[in-house]
mmCIF file with all atom_site columns, C-alpha atoms in Angstrom:
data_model
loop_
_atom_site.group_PDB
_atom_site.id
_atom_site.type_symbol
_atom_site.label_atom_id
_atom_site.label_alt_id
_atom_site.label_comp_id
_atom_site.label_asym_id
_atom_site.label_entity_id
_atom_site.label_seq_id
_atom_site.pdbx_PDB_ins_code
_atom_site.Cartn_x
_atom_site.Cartn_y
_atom_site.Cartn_z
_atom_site.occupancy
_atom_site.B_iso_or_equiv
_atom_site.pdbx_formal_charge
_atom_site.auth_seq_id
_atom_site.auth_comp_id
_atom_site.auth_asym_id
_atom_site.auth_atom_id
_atom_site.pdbx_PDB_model_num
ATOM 1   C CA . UNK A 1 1   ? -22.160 -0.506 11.765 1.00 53.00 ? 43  UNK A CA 1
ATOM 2   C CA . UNK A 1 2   ? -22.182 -0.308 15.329 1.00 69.00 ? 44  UNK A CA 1
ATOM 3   C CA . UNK A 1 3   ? -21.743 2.206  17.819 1.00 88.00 ? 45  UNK A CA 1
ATOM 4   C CA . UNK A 1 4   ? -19.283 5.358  16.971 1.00 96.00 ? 46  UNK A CA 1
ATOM 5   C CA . UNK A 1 5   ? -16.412 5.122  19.506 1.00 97.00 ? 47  UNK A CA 1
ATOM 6   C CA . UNK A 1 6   ? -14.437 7.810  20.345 1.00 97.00 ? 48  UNK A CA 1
ATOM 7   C CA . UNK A 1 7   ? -10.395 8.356  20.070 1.00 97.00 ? 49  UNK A CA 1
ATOM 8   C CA . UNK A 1 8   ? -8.668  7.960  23.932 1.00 97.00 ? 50  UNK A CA 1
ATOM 9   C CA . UNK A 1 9   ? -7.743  12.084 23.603 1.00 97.00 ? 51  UNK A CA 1
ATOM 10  C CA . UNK A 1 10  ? -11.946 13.124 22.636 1.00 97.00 ? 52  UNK A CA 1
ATOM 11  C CA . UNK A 1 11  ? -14.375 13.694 25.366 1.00 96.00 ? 53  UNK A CA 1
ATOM 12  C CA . UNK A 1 12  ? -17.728 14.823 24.004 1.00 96.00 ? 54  UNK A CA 1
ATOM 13  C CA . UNK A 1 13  ? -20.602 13.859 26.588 1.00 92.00 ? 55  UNK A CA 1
ATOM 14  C CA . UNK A 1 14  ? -23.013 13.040 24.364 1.00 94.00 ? 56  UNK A CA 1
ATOM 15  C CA . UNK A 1 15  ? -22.589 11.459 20.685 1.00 95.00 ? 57  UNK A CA 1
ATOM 16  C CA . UNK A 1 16  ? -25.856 9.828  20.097 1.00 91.00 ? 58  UNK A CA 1
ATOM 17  C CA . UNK A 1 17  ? -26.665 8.982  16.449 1.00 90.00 ? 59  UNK A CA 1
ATOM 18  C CA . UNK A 1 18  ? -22.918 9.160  15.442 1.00 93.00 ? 60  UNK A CA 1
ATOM 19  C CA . UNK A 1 19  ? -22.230 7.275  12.917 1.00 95.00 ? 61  UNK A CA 1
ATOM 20  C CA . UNK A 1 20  ? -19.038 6.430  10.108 1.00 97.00 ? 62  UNK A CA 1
ATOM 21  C CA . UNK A 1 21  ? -20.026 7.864  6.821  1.00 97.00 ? 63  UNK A CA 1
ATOM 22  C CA . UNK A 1 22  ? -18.523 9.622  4.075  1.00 98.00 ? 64  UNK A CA 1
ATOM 23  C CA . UNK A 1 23  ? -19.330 11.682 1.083  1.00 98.00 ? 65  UNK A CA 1
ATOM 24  C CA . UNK A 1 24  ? -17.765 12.647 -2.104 1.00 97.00 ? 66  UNK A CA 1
ATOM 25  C CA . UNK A 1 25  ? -17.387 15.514 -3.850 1.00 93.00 ? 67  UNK A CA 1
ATOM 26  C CA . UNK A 1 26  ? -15.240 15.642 -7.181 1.00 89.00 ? 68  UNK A CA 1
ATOM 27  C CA . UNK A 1 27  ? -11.659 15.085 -6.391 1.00 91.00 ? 69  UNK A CA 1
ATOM 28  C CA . UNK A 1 28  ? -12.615 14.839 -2.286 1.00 97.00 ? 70  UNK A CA 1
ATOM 29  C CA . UNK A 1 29  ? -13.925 12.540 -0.133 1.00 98.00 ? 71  UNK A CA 1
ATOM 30  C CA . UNK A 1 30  ? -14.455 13.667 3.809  1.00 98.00 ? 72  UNK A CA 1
ATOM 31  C CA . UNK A 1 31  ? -15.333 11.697 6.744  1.00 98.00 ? 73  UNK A CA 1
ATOM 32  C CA . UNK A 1 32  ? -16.507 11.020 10.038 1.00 97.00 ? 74  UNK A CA 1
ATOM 33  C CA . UNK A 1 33  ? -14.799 7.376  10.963 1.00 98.00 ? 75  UNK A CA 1
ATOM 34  C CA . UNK A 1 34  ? -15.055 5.921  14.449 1.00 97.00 ? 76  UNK A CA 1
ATOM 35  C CA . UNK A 1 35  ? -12.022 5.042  16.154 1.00 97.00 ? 77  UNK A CA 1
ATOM 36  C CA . UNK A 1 36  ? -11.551 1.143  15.470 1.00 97.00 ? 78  UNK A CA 1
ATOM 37  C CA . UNK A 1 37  ? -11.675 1.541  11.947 1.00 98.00 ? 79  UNK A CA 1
ATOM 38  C CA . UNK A 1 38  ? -9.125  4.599  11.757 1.00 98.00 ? 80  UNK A CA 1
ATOM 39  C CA . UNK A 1 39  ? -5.729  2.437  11.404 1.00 98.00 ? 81  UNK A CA 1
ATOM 40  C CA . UNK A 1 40  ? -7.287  0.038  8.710  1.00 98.00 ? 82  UNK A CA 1
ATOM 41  C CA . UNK A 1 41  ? -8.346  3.032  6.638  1.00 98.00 ? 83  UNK A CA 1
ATOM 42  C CA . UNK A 1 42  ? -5.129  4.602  6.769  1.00 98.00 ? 84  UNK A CA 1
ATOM 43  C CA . UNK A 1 43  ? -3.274  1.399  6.162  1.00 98.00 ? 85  UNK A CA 1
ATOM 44  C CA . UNK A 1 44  ? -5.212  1.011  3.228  1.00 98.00 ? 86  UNK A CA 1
ATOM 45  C CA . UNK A 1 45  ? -5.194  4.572  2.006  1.00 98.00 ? 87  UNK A CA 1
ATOM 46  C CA . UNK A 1 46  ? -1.237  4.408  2.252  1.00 98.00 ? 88  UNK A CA 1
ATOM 47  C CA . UNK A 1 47  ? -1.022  1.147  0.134  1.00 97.00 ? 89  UNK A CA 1
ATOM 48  C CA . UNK A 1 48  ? -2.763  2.721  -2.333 1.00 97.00 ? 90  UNK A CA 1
ATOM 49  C CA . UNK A 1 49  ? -0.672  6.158  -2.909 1.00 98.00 ? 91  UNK A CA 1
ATOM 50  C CA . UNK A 1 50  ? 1.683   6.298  -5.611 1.00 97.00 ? 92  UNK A CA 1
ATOM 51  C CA . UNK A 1 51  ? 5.777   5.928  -3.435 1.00 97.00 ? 93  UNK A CA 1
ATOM 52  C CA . UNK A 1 52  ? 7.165   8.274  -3.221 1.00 98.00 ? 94  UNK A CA 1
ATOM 53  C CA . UNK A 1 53  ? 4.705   9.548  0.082  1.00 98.00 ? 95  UNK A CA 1
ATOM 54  C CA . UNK A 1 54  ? 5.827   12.094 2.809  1.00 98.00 ? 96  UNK A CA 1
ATOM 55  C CA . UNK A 1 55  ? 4.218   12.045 5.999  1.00 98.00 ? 97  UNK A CA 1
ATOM 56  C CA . UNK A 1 56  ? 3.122   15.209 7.720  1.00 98.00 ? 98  UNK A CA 1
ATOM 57  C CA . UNK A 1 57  ? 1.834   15.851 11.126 1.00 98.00 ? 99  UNK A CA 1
ATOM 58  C CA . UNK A 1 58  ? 0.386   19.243 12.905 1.00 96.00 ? 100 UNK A CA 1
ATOM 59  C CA . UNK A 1 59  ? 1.616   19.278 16.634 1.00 95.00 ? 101 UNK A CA 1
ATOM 60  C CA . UNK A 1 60  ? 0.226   22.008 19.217 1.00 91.00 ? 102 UNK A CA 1
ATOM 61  C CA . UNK A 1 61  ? 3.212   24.232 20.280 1.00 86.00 ? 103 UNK A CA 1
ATOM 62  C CA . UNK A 1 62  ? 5.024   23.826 23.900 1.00 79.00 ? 104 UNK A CA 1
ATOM 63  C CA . UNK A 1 63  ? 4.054   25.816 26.638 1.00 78.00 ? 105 UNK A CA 1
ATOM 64  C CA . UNK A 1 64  ? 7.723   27.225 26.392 1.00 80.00 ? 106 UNK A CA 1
ATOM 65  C CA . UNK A 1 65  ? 7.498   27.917 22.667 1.00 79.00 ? 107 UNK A CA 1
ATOM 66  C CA . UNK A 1 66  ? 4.438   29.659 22.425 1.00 73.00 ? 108 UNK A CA 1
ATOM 67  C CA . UNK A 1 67  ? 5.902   32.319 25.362 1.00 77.00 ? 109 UNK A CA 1
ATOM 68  C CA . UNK A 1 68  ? 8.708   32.486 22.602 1.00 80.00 ? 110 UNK A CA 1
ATOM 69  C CA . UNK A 1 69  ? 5.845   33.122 19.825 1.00 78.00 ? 111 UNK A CA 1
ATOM 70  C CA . UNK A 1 70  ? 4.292   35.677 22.134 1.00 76.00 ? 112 UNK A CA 1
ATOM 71  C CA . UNK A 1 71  ? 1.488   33.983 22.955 1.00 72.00 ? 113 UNK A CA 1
ATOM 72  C CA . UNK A 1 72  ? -2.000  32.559 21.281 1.00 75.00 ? 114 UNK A CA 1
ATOM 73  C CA . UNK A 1 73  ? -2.184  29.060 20.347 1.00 85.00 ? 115 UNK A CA 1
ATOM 74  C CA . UNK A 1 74  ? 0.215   27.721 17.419 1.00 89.00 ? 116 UNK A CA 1
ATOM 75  C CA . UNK A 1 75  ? 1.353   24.418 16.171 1.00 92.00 ? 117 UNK A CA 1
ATOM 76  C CA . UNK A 1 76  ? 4.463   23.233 14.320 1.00 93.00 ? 118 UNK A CA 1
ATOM 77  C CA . UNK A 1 77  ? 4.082   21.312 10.717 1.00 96.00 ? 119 UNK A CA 1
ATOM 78  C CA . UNK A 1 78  ? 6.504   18.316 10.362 1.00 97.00 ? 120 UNK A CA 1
ATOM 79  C CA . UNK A 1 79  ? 7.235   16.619 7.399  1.00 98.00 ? 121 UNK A CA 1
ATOM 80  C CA . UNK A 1 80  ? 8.817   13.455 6.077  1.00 98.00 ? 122 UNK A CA 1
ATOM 81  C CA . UNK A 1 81  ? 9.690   13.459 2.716  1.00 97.00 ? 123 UNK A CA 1
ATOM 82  C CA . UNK A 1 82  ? 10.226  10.524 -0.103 1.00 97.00 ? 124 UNK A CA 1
ATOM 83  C CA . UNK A 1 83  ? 9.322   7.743  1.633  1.00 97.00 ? 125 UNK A CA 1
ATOM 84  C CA . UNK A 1 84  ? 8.691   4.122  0.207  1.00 97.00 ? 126 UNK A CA 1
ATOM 85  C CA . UNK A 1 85  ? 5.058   2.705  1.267  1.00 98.00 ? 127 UNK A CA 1
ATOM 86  C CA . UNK A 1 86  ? 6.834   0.561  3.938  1.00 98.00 ? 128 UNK A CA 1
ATOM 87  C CA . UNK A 1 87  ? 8.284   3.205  5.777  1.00 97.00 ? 129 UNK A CA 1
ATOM 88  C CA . UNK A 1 88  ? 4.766   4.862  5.665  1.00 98.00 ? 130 UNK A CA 1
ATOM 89  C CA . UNK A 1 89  ? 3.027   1.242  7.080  1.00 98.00 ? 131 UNK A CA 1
ATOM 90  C CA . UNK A 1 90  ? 5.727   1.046  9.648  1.00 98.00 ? 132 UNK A CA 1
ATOM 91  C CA . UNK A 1 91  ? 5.281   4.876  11.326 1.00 98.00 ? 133 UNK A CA 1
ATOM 92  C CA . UNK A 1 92  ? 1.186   3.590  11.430 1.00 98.00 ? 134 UNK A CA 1
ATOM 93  C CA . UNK A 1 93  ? 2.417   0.160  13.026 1.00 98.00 ? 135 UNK A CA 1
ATOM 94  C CA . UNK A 1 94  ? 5.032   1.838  15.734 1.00 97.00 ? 136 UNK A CA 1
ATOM 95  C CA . UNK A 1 95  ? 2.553   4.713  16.085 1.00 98.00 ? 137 UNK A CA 1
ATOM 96  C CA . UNK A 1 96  ? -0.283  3.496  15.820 1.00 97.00 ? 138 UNK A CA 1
ATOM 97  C CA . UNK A 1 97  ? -1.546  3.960  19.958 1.00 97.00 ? 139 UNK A CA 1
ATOM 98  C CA . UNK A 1 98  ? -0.315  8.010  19.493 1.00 97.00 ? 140 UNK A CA 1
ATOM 99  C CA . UNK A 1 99  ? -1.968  8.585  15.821 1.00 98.00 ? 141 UNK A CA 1
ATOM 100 C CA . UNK A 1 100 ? -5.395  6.808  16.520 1.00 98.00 ? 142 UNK A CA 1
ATOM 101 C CA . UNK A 1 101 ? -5.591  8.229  20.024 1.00 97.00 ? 143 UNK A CA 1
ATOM 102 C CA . UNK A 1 102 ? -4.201  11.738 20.488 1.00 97.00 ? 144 UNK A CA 1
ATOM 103 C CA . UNK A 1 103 ? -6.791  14.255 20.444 1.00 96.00 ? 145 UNK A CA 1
ATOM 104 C CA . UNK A 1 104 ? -5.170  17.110 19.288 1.00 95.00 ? 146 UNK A CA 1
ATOM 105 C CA . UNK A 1 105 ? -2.579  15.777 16.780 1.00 96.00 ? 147 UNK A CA 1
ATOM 106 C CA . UNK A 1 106 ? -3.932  16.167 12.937 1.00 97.00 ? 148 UNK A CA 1
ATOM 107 C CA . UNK A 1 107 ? -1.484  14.219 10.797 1.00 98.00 ? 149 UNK A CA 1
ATOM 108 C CA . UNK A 1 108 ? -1.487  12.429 7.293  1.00 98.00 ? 150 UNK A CA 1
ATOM 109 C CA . UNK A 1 109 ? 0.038   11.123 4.385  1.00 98.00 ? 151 UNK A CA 1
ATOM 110 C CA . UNK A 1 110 ? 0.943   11.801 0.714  1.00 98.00 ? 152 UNK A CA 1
ATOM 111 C CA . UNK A 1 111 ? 2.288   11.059 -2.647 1.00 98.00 ? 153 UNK A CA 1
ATOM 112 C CA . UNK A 1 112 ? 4.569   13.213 -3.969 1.00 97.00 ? 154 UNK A CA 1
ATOM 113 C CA . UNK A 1 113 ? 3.593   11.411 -7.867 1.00 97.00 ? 155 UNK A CA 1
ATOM 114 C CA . UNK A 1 114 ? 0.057   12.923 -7.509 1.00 96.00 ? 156 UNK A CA 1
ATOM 115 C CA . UNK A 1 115 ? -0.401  14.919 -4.785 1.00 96.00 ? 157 UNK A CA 1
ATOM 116 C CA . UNK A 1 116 ? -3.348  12.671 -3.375 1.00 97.00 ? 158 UNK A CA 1
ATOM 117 C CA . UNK A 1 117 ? -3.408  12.996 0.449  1.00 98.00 ? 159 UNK A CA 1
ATOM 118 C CA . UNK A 1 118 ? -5.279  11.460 3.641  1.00 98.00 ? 160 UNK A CA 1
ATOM 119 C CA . UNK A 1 119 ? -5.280  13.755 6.251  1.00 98.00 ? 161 UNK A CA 1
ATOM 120 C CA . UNK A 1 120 ? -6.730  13.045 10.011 1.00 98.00 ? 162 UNK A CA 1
ATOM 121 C CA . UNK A 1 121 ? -8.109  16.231 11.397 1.00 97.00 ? 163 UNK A CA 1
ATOM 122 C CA . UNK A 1 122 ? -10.024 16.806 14.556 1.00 95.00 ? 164 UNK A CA 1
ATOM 123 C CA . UNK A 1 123 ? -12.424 15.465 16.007 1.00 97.00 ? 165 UNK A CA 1
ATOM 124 C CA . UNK A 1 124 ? -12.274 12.446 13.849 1.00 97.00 ? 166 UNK A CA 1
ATOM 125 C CA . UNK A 1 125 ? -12.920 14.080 10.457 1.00 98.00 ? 167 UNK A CA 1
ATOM 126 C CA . UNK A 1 126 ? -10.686 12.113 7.517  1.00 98.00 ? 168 UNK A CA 1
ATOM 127 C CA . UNK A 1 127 ? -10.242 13.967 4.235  1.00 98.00 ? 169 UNK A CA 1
ATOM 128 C CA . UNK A 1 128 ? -8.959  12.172 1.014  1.00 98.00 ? 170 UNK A CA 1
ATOM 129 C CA . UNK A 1 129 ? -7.942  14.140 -1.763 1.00 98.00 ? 171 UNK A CA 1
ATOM 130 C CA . UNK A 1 130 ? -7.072  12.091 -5.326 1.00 97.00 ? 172 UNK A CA 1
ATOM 131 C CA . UNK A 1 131 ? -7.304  12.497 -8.998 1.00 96.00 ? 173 UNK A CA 1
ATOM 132 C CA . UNK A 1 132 ? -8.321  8.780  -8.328 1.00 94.00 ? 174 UNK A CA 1
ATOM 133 C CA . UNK A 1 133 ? -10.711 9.291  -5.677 1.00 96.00 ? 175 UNK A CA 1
ATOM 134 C CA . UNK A 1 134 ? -12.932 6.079  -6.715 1.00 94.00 ? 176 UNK A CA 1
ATOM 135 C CA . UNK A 1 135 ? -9.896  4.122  -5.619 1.00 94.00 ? 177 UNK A CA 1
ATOM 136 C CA . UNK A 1 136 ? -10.434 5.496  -1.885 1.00 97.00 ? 178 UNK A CA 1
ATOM 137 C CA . UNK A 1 137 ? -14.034 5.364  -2.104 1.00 96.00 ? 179 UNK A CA 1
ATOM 138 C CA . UNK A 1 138 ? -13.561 1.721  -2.223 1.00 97.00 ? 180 UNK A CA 1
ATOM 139 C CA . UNK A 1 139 ? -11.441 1.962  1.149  1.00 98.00 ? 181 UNK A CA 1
ATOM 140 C CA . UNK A 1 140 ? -14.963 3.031  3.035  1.00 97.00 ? 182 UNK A CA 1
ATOM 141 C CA . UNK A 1 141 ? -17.186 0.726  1.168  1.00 96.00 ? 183 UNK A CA 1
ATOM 142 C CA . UNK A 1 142 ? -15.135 -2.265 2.288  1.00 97.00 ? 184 UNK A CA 1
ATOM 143 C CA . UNK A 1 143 ? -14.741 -0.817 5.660  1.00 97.00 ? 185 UNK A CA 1
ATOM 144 C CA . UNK A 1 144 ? -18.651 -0.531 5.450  1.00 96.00 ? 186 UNK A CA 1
ATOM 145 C CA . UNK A 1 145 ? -19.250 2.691  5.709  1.00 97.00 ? 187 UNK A CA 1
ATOM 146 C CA . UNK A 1 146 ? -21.797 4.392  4.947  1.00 95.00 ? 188 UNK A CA 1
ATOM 147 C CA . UNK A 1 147 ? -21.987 7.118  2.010  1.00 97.00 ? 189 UNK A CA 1
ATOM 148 C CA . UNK A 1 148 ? -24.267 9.961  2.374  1.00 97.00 ? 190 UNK A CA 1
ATOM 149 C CA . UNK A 1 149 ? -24.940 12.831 0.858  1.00 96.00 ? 191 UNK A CA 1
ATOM 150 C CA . UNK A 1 150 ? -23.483 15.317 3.459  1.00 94.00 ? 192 UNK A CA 1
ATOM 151 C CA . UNK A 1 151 ? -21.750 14.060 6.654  1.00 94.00 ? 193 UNK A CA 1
ATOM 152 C CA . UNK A 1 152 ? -22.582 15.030 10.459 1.00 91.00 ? 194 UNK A CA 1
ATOM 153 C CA . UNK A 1 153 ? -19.600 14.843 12.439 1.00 95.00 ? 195 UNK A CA 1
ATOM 154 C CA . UNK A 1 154 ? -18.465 15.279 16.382 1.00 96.00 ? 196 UNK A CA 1
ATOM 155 C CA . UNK A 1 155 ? -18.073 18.730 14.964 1.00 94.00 ? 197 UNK A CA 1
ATOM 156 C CA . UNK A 1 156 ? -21.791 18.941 14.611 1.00 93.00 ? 198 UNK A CA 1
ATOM 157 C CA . UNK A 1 157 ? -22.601 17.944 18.173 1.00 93.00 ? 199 UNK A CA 1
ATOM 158 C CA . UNK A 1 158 ? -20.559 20.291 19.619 1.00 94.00 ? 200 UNK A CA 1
ATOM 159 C CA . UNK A 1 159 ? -22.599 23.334 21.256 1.00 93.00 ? 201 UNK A CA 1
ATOM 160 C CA . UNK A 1 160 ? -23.006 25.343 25.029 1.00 92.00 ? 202 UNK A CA 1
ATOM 161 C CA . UNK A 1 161 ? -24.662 22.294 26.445 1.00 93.00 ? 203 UNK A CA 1
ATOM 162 C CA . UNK A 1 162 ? -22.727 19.155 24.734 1.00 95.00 ? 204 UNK A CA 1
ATOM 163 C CA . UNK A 1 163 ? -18.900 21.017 24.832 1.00 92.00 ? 205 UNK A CA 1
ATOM 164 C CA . UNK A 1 164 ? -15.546 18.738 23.748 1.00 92.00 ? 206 UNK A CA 1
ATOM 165 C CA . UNK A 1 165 ? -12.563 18.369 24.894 1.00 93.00 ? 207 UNK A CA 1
ATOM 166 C CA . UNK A 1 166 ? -9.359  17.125 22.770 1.00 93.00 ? 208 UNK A CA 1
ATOM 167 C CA . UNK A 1 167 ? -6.017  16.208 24.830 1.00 95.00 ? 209 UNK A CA 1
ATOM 168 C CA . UNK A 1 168 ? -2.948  14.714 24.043 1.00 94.00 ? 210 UNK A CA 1
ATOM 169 C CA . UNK A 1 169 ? -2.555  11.078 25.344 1.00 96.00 ? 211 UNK A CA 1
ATOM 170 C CA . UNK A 1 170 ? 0.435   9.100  26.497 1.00 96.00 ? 212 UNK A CA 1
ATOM 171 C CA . UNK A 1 171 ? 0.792   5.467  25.418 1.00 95.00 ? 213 UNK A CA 1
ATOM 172 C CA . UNK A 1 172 ? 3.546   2.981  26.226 1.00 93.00 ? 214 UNK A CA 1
ATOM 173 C CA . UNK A 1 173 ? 5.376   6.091  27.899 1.00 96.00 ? 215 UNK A CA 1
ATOM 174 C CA . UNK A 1 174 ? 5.402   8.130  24.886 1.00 97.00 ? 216 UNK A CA 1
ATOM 175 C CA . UNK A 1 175 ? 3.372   11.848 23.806 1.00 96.00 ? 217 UNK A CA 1
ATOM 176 C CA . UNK A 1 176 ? 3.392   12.760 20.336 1.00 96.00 ? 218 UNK A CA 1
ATOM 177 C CA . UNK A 1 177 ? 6.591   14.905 21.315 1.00 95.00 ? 219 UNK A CA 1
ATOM 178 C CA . UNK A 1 178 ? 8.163   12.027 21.756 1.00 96.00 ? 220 UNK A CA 1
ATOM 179 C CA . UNK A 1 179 ? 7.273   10.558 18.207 1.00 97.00 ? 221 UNK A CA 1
ATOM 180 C CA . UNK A 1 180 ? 8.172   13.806 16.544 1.00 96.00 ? 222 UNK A CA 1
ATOM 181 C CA . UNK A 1 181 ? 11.412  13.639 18.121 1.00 96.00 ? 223 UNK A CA 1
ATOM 182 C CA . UNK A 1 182 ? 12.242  9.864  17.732 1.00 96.00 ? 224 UNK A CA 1
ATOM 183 C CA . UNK A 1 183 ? 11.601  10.587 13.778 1.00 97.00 ? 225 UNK A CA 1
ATOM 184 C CA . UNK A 1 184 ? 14.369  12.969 13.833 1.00 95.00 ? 226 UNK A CA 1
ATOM 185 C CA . UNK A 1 185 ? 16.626  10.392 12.586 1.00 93.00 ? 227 UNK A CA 1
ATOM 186 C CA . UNK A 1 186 ? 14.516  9.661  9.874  1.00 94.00 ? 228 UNK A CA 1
ATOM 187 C CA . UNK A 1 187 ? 14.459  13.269 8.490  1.00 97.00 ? 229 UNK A CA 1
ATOM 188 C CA . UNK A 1 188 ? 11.797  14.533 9.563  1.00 97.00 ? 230 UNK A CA 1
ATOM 189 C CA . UNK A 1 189 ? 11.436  18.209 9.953  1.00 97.00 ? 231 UNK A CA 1
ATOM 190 C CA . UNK A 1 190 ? 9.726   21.286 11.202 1.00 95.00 ? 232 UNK A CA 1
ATOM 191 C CA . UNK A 1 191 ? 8.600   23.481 7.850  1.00 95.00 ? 233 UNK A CA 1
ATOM 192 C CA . UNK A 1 192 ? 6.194   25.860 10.062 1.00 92.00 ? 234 UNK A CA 1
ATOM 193 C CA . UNK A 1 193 ? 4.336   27.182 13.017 1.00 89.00 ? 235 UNK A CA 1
ATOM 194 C CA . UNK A 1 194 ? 0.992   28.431 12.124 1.00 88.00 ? 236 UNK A CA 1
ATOM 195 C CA . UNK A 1 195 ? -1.907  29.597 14.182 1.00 84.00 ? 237 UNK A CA 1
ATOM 196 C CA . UNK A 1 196 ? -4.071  26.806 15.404 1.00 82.00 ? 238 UNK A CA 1
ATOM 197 C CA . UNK A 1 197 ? -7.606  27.377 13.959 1.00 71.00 ? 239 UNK A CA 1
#
């Protein structure tokens, strides 16, 4: 594999010996995935979970609403329930330049038939829960990347001297506000505002 590259919305100074790689654990499989090979592993991840899915994705509160929440940091869940694996392919292919590039949005996908998921968080880590994790496994190995035993992510080169930043980006004129909103037609919906971790 070549070098680790970073989404638009990540700024970590220095990521030297970075590298795609996975590892499994029962039911789980968790990653560190570089940026070009984000879309084809959720593409693939999606054709493979058993319609009906739901899409879900974790936006950081508003300014505005987190003076209505009091304060702190928060973000709002959204979800988008019984979709068909086309609709799912077609949010990654109108999306795709917000959901491989934002910083701060965490988002995923899953079946409602077996509860398997794939869910980006920060900082590039991928998780995949499935009773038929072997299925996903084969995802990475095509992708070729690399199993391992325990994965080292951004997350691990984070410290006082090598500090991150995650943003949201714009692309084509549009924030991830603006996706959330444009999916309002679709059905999507707010189910909570938690605490951001």
């Amino acid at each position: 594999m070549g070098k680790f590259v970073l989404k638009d919305g990540i700024d970590i100074r220095d990521i030297t010996d970075c590298e795609s790689c996975f590892c499994v654990n029962s039911e789980n499989i968790t990653a560190s995935v570089s940026a070009e090979l984000l879309k084809k592993l959720t593409e693939k991840a999606v054709g493979k979970l058993k319609a009906p899915i739901f899409f879900f994705a974790e936006v950081p509160c508003s300014e505005e609403e987190e003076k209505a929440l009091g304060g702190g940091l928060h973000k709002s869940i959204y979800y988008l329930d019984n979709c068909t694996t086309e609709v799912g392919l077609a949010i990654i292919k109108r999306y795709c330049d917000l959901l491989f590039s934002d910083g701060l949005l965490q988002f995923g996908f899953g079946s409602h038939v077996d509860n398997s998921e794939i869910f980006h968080q920060k900082y590039q880590v991928v998780s995949i829960y499935s009773p038929e994790i072997s299925d996903y496994e084969k995802i990475f190995e095509e992708l070729q990347v690399k199993k391992v035993s325990e994965i080292h992510s951004l997350w691990d080169k984070l410290s006082d001297e090598n500090s991150g930043e995650c943003v949201i980006v714009e692309a084509n004129g549009e924030t991830i506000y603006d996706m959330i909103s444009n999916l309002t037609d679709a059905g999507i919906y707010k189910a909570s505002v938690v605490e951001d971790q």
